[in-house]
Structures are given as structure tokens and as C-alpha cells.
mmCIF file of C-alpha atoms and ligand atoms in Angstrom:
data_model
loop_
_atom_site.group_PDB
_atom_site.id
_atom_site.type_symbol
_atom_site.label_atom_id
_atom_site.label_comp_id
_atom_site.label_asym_id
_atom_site.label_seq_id
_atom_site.Cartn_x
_atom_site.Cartn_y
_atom_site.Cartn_z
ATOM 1 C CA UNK A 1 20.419 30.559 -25.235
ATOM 2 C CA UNK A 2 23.707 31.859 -26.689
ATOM 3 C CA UNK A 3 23.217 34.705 -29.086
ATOM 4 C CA UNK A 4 25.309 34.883 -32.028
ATOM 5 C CA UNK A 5 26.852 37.411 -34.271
ATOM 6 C CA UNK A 6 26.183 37.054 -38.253
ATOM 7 C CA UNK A 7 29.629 39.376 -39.315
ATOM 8 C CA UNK A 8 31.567 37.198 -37.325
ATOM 9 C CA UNK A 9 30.430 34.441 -38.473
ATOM 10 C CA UNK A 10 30.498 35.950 -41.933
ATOM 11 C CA UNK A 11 34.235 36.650 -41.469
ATOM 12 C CA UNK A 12 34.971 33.202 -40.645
ATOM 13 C CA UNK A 13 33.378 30.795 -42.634
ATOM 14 C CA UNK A 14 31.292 32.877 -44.911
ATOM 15 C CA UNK A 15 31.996 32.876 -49.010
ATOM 16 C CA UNK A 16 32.354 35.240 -51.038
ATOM 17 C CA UNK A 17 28.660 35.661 -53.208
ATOM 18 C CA UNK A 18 28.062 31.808 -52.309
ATOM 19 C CA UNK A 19 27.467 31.177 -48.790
ATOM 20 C CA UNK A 20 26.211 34.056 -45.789
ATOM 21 C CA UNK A 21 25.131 34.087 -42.488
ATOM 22 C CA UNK A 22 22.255 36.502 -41.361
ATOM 23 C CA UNK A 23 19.313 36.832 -38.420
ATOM 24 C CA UNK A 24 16.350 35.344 -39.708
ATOM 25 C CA UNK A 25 12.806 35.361 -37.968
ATOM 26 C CA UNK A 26 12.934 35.247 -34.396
ATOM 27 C CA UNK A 27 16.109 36.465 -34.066
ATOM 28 C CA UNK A 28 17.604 32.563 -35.596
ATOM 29 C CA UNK A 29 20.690 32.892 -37.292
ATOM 30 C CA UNK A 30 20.680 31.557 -41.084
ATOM 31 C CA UNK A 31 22.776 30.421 -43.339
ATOM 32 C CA UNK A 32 21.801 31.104 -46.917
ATOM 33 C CA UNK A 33 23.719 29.175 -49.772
ATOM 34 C CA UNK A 34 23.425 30.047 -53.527
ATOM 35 C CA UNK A 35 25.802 28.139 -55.886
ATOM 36 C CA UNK A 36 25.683 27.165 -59.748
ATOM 37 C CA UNK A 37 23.561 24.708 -58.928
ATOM 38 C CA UNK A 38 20.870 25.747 -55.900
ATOM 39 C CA UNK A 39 19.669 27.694 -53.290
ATOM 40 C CA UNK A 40 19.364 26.710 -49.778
ATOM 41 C CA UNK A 41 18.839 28.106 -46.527
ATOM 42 C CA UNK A 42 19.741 26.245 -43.252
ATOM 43 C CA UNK A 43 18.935 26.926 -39.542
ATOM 44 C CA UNK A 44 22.014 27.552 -37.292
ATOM 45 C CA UNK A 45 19.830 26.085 -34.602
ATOM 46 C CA UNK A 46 19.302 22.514 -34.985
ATOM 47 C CA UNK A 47 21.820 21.984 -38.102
ATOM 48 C CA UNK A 48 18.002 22.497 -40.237
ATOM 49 C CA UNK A 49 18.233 22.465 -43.534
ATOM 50 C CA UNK A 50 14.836 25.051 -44.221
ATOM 51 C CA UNK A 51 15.246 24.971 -47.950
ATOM 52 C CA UNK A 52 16.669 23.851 -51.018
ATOM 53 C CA UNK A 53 15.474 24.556 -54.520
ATOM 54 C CA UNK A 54 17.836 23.472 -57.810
ATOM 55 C CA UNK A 55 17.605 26.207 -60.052
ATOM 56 C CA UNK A 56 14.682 26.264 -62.862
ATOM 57 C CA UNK A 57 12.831 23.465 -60.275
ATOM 58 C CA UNK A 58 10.024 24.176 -57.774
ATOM 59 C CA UNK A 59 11.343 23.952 -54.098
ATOM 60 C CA UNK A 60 12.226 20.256 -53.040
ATOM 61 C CA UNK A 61 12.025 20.904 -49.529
ATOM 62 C CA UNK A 62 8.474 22.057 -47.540
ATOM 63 C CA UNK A 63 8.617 23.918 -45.669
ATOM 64 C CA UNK A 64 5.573 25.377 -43.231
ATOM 65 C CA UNK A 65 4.310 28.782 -43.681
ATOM 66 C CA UNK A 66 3.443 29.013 -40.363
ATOM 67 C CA UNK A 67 6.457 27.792 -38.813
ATOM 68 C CA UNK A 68 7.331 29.321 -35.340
ATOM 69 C CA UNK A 69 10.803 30.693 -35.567
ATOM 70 C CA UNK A 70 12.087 30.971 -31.701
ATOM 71 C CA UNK A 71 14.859 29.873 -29.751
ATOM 72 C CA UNK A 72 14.404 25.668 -27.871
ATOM 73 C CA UNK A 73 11.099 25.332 -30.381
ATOM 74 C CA UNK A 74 11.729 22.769 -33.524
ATOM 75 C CA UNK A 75 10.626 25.059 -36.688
ATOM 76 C CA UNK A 76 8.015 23.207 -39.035
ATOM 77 C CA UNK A 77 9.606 21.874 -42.291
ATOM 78 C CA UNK A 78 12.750 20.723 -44.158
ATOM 79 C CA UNK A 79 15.026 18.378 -41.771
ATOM 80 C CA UNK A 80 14.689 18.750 -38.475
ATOM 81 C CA UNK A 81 17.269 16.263 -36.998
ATOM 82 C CA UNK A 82 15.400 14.037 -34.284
ATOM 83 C CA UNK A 83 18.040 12.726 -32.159
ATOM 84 C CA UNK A 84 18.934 10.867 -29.405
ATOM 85 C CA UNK A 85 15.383 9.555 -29.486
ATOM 86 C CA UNK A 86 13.087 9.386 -32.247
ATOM 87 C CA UNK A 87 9.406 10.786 -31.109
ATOM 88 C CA UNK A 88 8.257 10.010 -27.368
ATOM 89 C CA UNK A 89 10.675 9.698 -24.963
ATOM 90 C CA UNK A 90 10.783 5.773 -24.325
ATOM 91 C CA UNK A 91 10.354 5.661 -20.642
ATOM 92 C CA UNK A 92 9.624 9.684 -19.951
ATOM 93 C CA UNK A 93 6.596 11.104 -21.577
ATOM 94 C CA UNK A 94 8.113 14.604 -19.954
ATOM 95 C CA UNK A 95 10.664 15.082 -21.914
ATOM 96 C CA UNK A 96 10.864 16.401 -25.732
ATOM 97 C CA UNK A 97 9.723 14.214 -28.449
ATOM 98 C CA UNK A 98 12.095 13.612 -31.146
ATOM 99 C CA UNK A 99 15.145 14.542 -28.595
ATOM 100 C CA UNK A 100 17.056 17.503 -28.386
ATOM 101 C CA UNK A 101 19.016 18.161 -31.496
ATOM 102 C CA UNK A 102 16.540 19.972 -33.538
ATOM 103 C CA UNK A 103 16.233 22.279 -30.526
ATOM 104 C CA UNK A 104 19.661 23.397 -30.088
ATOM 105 C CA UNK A 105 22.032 25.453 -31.277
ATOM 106 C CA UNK A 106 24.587 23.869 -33.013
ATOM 107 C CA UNK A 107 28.182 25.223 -33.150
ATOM 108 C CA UNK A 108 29.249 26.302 -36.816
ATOM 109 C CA UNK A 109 32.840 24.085 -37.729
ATOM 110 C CA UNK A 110 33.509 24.658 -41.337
ATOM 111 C CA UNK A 111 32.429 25.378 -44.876
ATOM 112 C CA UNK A 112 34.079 24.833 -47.742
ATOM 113 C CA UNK A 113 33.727 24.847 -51.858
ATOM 114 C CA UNK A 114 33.878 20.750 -52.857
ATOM 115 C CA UNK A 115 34.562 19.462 -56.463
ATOM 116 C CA UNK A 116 32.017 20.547 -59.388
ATOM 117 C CA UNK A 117 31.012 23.850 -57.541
ATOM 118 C CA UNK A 118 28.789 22.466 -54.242
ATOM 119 C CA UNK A 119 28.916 24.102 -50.720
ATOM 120 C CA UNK A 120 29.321 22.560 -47.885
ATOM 121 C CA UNK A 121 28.894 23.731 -44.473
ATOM 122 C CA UNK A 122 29.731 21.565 -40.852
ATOM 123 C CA UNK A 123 28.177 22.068 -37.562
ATOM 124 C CA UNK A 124 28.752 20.430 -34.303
ATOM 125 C CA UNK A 125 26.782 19.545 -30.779
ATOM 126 C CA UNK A 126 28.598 18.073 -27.933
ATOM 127 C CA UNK A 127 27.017 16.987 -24.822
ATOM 128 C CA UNK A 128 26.479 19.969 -21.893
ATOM 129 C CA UNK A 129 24.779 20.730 -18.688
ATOM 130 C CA UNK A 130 21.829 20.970 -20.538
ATOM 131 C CA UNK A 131 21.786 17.981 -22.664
ATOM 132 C CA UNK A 132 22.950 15.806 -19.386
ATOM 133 C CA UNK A 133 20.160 16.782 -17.464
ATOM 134 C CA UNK A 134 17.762 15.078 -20.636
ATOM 135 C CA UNK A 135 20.276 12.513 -21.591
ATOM 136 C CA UNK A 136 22.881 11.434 -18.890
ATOM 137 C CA UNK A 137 25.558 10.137 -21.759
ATOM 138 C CA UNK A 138 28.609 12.322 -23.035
ATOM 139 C CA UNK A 139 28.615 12.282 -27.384
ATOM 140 C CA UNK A 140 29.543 14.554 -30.380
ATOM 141 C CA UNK A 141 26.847 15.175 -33.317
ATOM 142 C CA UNK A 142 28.961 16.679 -36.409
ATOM 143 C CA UNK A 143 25.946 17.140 -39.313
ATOM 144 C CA UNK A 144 27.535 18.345 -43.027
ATOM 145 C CA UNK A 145 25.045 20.260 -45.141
ATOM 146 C CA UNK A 146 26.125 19.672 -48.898
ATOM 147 C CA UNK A 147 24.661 21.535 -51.180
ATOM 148 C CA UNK A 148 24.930 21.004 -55.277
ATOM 149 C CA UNK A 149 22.949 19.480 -58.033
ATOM 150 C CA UNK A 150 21.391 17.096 -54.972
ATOM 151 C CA UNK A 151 21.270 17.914 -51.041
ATOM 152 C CA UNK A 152 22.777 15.637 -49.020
ATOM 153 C CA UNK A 153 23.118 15.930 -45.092
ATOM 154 C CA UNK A 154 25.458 13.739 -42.973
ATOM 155 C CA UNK A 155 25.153 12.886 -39.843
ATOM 156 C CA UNK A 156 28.086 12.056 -37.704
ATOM 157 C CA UNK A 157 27.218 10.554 -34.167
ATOM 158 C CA UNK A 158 30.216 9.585 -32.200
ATOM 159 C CA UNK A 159 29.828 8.368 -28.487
ATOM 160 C CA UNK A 160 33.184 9.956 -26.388
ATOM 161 C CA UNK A 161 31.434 8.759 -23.606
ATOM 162 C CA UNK A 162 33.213 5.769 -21.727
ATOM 163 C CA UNK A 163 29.801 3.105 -21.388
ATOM 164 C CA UNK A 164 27.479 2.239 -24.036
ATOM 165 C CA UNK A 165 24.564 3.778 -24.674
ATOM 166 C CA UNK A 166 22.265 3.467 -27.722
ATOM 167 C CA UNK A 167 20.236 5.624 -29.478
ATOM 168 C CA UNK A 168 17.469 6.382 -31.922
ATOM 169 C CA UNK A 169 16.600 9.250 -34.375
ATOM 170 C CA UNK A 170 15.961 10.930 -37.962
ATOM 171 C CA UNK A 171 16.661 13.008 -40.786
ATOM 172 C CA UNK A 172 12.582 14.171 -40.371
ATOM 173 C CA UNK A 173 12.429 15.473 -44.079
ATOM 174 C CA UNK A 174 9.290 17.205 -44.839
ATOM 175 C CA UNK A 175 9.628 16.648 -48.793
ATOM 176 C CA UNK A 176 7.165 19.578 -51.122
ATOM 177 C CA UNK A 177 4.411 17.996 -53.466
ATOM 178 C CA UNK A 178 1.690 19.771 -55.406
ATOM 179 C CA UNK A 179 -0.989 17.251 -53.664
ATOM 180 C CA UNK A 180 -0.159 14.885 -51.202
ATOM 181 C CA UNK A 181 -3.058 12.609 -52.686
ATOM 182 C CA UNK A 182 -1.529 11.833 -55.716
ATOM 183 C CA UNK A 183 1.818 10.876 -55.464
ATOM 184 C CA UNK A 184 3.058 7.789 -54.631
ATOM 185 C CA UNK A 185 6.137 6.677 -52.726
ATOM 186 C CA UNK A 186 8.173 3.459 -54.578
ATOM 187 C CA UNK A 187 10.391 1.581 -52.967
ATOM 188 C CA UNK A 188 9.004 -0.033 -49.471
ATOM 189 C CA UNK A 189 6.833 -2.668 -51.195
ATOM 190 C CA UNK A 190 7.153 -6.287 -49.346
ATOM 191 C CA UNK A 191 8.604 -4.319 -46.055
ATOM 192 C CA UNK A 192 7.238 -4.748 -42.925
ATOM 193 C CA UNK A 193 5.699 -1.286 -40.682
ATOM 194 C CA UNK A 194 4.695 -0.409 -37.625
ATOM 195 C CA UNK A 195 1.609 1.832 -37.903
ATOM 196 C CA UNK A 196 1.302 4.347 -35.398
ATOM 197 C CA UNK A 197 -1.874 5.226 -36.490
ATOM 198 C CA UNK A 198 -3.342 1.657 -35.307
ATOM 199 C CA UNK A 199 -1.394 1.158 -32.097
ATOM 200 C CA UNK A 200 1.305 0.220 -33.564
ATOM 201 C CA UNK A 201 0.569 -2.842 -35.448
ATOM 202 C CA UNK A 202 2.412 -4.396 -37.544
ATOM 203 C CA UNK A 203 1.505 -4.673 -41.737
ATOM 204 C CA UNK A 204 2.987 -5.426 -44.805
ATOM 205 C CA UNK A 205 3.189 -3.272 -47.447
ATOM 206 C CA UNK A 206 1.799 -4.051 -51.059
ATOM 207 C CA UNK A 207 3.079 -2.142 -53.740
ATOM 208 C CA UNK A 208 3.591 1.498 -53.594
ATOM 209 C CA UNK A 209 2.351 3.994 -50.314
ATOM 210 C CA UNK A 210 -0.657 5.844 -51.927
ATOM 211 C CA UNK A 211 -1.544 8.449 -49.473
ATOM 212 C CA UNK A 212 -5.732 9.287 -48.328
ATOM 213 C CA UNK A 213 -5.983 9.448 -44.926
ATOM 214 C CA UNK A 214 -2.999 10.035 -41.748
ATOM 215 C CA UNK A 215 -0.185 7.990 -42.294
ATOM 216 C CA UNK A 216 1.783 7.543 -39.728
ATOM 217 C CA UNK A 217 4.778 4.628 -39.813
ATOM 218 C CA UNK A 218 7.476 3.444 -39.248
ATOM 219 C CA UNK A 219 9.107 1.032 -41.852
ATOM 220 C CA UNK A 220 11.475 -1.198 -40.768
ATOM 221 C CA UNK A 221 14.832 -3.275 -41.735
ATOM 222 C CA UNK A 222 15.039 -0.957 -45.009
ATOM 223 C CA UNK A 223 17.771 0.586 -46.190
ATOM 224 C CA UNK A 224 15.856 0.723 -50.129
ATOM 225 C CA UNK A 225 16.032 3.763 -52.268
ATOM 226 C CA UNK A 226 12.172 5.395 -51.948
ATOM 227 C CA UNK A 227 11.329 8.091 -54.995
ATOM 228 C CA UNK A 228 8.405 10.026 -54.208
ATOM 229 C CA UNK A 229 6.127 10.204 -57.756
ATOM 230 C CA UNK A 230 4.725 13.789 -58.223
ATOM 231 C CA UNK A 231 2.605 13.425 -61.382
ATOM 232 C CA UNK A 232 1.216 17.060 -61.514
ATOM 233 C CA UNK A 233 4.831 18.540 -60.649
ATOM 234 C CA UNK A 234 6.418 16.024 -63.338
ATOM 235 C CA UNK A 235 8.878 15.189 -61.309
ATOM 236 C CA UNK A 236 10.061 12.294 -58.559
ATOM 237 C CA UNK A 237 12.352 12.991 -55.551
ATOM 238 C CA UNK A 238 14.893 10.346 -55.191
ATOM 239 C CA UNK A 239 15.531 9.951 -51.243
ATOM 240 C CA UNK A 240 18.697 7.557 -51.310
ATOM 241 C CA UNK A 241 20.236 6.981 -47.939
ATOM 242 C CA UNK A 242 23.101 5.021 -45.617
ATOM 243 C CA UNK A 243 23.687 4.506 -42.243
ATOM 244 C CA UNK A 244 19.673 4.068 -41.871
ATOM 245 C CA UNK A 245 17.594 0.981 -41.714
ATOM 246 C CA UNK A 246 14.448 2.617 -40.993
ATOM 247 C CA UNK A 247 12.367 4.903 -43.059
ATOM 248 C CA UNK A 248 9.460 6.609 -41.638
ATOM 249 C CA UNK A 249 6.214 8.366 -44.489
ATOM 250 C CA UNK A 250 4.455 10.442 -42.851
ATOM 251 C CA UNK A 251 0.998 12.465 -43.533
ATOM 252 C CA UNK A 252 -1.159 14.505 -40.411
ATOM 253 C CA UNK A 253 -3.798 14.914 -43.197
ATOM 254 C CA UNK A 254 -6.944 16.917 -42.515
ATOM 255 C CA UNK A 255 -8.113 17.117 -38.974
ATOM 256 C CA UNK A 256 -4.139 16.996 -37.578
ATOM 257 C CA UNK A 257 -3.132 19.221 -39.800
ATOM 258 C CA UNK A 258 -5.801 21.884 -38.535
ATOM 259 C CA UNK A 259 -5.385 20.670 -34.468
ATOM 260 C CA UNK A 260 -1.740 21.109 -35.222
ATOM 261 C CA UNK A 261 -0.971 25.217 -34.502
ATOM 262 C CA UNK A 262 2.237 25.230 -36.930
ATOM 263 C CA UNK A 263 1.025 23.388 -39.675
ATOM 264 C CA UNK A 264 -2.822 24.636 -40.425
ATOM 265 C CA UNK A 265 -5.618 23.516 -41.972
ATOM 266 C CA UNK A 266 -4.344 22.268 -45.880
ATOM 267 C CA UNK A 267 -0.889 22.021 -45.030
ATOM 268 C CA UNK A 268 -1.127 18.311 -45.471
ATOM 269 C CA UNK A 269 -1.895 18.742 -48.926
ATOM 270 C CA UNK A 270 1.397 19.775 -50.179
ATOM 271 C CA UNK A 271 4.052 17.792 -47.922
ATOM 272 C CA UNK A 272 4.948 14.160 -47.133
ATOM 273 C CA UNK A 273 7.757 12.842 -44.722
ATOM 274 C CA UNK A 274 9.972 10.226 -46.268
ATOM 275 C CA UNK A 275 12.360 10.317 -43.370
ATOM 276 C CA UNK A 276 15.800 8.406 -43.004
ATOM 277 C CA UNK A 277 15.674 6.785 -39.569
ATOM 278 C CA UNK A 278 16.969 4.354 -37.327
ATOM 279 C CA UNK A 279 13.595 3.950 -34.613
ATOM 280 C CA UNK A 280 11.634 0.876 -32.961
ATOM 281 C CA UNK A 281 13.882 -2.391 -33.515
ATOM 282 C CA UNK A 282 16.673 -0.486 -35.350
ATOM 283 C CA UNK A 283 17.743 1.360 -32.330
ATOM 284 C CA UNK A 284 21.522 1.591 -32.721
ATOM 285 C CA UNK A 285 23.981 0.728 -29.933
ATOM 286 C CA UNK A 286 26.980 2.418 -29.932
ATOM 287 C CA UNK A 287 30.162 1.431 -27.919
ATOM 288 C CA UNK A 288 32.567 4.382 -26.233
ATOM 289 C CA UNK A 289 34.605 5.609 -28.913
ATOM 290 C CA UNK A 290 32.932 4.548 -31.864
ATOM 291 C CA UNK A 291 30.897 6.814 -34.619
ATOM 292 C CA UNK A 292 28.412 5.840 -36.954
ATOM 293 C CA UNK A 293 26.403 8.140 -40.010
ATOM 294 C CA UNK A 294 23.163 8.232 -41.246
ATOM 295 C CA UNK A 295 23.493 10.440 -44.632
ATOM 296 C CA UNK A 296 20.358 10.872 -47.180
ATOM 297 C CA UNK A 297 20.951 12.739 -50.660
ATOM 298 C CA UNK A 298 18.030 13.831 -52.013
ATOM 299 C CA UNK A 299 17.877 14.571 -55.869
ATOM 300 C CA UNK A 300 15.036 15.405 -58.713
ATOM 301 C CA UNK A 301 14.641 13.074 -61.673
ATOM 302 C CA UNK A 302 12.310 13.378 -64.277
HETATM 303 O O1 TA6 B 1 7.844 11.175 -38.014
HETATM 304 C C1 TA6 B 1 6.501 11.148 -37.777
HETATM 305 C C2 TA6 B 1 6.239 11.728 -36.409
HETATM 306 O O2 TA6 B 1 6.944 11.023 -35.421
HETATM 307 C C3 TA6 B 1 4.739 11.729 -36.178
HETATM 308 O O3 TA6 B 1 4.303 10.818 -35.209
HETATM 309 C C4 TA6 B 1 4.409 13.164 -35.919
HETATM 310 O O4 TA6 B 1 3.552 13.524 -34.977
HETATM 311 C C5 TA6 B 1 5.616 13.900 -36.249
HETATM 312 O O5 TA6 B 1 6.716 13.084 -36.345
HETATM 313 C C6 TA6 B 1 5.874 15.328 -36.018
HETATM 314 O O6 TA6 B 1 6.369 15.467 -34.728
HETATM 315 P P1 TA6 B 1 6.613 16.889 -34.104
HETATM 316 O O7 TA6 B 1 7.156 16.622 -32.736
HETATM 317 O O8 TA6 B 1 7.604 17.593 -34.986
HETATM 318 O O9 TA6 B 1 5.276 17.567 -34.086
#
């Protein structure tokens, strides 16, 4: 694993009393932004944004106290990006779920002040040895980390590669709730799922996902709006995406939670996944030369 050096980075692309680099836990360099609007910190290694809390608000993102913070291991909590597969391996149960990106570490492009005072900062991933041997295909991930009133990450996935390939992934965004069991998550009523939790199946949802038991699927042909409805926090996340046609909830809830070593026993409690996807039938092809983004913005309304 490359190691890399904070003050360089810090002399770089760092801003003045907005946006720094340091060594986090397990050596993992972060970036921490703090702007008129928010703080957020994001993980060098897999373009993970860890946190991001609008001032006078609780924290948006969740993020898992018991997180393992090491170098190749996906840390528990705010986006992990799941790409160029989204969970098992299709054809390879040996190789990484949710792909490689969250693993890696990304290379650090830009960062810049944008209009009404929001940060942004750019990483990129380019195939290598290491990808090839996983993935034979040659591509270029670019993921922008805005960060103002709202967060929004961008995901850029071009393929410089000179066949088609296709591919599948997610922004896998581990939203915060005061309890998991009474919220409710608007916006996927009439669409069809696939419900991992029962092989797969296929269901319709009626009305809005009430959570009280695992939850586990994938919702498909969407490209709706979702708000998650916190009643005890007062507050709903709005979770408005492009470039996605597949939105995945998901909720271990007890006994995964506690079988699960980086989550633990109530973690379920105060998290849900309303992820921005493209998985199952919305696997996207992409032809040599040709880019497409999947972007979510996530904002509190009241
Ligand atoms: O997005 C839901 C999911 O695919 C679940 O099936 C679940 O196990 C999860 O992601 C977390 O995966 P991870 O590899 O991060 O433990």
C-alpha cells in the first residue's frame, strides 16, 4: 500500500482554515472539511465520505463506532463506494464483495472553494496491476466530494479501455437515525424489489418502507427522490440522485448486527442504507471511451 504524506498534501491542495489533510486511525489519511456551512471528514482511501454534519444539526451521516480503520479493509459507515460490482462477485464468490473501490487508495486531484462558500475536493482511481488481476478491463473512477449546505458526491466512471465492459455498483450510504424502527423511507411506493432476504424474490412495494426486521433489497428501475422520515430527530433526509436507477434500503437488524464484528450488537438501531445504485437488471454497459455519473445530494428538511 502506498503511504502518504499529510504536509504535502496539505501544501498542495489543502485550504487555508477550511479544508486539511491528516493521519487518522490506522495510519488512513483524512481529509477534514469545515466551511460556513458543515463539517465533514472523508477517507483518502476509498474516496469515503466518513462524516458530514450541517452546523446546529445532529450528524447526517452514520457512521460505526467500531469501524476497523486499516489499509485494503472497507471502514463501516458513511459512503463506501461499491464499484465495479455491487456485493458478490457475479461469477467468483473469491473475490471482494462490493468490488474494489472502497478498498483502495484513491489519488487526491483537486479541491477547490465553489460559489456560496462549499468545498470541494476530487480524487481519482485508474486501473493497475492490482485492479487487473480482479477486473481484467482498463477505466478511470474520478469521485467529487462537495461539501455545503447539502453533501453531494459524484461519481465519474469512464471506460479508456478499448472493448466494452459493463459494470455495477453504489454510493452505499449508511444514513444516522435516532431509531431505525420508526422512520420511514417515502418515495419507492408502487416499485418493484428484489429481496435478498427471501432469495431474491421479487415484491412490490405498498406505501412507504417501515423498517422491523432485516431488510435487505434491491429496488429497481427508480430513479425517485426517497426522504428518510425521522420523527424523534424532527427531521427527514432528502436522498435525491442521477445517473442511478437502482436504490438499495438496507437494515442487518438484531442478530446481523451482533454476528457482524464491525457493526455490534444495537448498531442497527441508529442507521439505515438508502443507497444510490445501479445493481441486478440495471447493470450499466459502457462502450470504450464513454463516461457516465451516478451523483446523490443528500440534504436535511424539516
Ligand atoms: O447494500 C446492502 C448490502 O449489499 C447487504 O447485502 C450487506 O450485507 C451490505 O451491503 C454490507 O456489505 P459489506 O460487504 O460492507 O459488509
Amino acid at each position: 500500500m502506498r503511504t502518504i504524506d499529510p504536509s504535502l498534501l496539505n501544501a498542495n491542495f489543502g485550504i487555508t482554515k477550511q479544508l486539511t489533510f491528516d493521519i487518522g486511525p490506522g495510519d488512513l489519511p483524512i481529509v477534514t472539511i469545515r466551511n460556513h456551512h458543515a463539517t465533514a471528514t472523508i477517507s483518502v482511501q476509498g474516496a469515503q465520505a466518513l462524516t458530514f454534519q450541517p452546523h446546529d444539526e445532529e450528524p447526517v451521516l452514520w457512521l460505526s463506532p467500531r469501524s476497523r480503520y486499516k489499509a485494503g479493509r472497507s471502514i463501516r459507515g458513511g459512503i463506501p463506494i461499491c464499484w465495479p460490482w455491487f456485493g458478490p462477485h457475479p461469477s467468483d464468490a473469491d473475490k471482494p464483495q462490493h468490488g474494489f473501490a472502497r478498498t483502495l487508495l484513491w489519488e487526491v486531484l483537486g479541491t477547490a472553494v465553489g460559489e456560496g462558500d462549499t468545498s470541494q475536493i476530487r480524487f481519482g482511481l485508474h486501473d493497475s496491476e492490482q485492479t487487473r488481476a480482479l477486473w481484467p478491463y482498463a477505466f478511470a473512477l474520478e469521485c467529487a466530494v462537495t461539501v455545503g449546505p447539502a453533501l453531494e458526491v459524484a461519481l465519474t466512471i469512464r471506460n479508456t479501455d478499448d472493448v466494452a465492459w459493463t459494470w455495477s455498483g453504489a454510493l452505499h450510504t449508511y444514513l444516522a437515525v435516532q431509531d431505525v424502527a420508526r422512520i420511514a423511507v417515502h418515495g419507492l411506493d408502487g416499485v418493484t424489489y428484489a429481496d435478498k432476504v427471501d432469495d431474491y424474490e421479487r415484491k412490490t412495494q405498498h406505501g412507504v418502507v417501515r423498517i422491523d426486521g432485516e431488510v435487505d433489497r434491491v429496488y429497481l428501475a427508480t430513479t425517485a427522490i426517497c426522504t428518510v422520515d425521522d420523527p424523534l430527530l424532527e427531521r427527514r433526509i432528502e436522498i435525491d440522485k442521477s445517473g442511478s436507477r437502482s436504490t438499495v434500503v438496507w437494515n442487518p437488524w438484531e442478530q446481523k448486527s451482533r454476528e457482524v464484528a464491525d457493526l455490534g450488537e444495537d448498531a442497527y438501531r441508529g442507521m439505515v442504507c438508502v443507497e444510490t445504485a445501479n445493481a441486478l437488471d440495471d447493470v450499466q454497459p459502457l462502450a470504450p471511451g464513454a463516461e457516465h455519473t451516478m451523483r446523490v445530494r443528500l440534504a436535511v428538511t424539516r
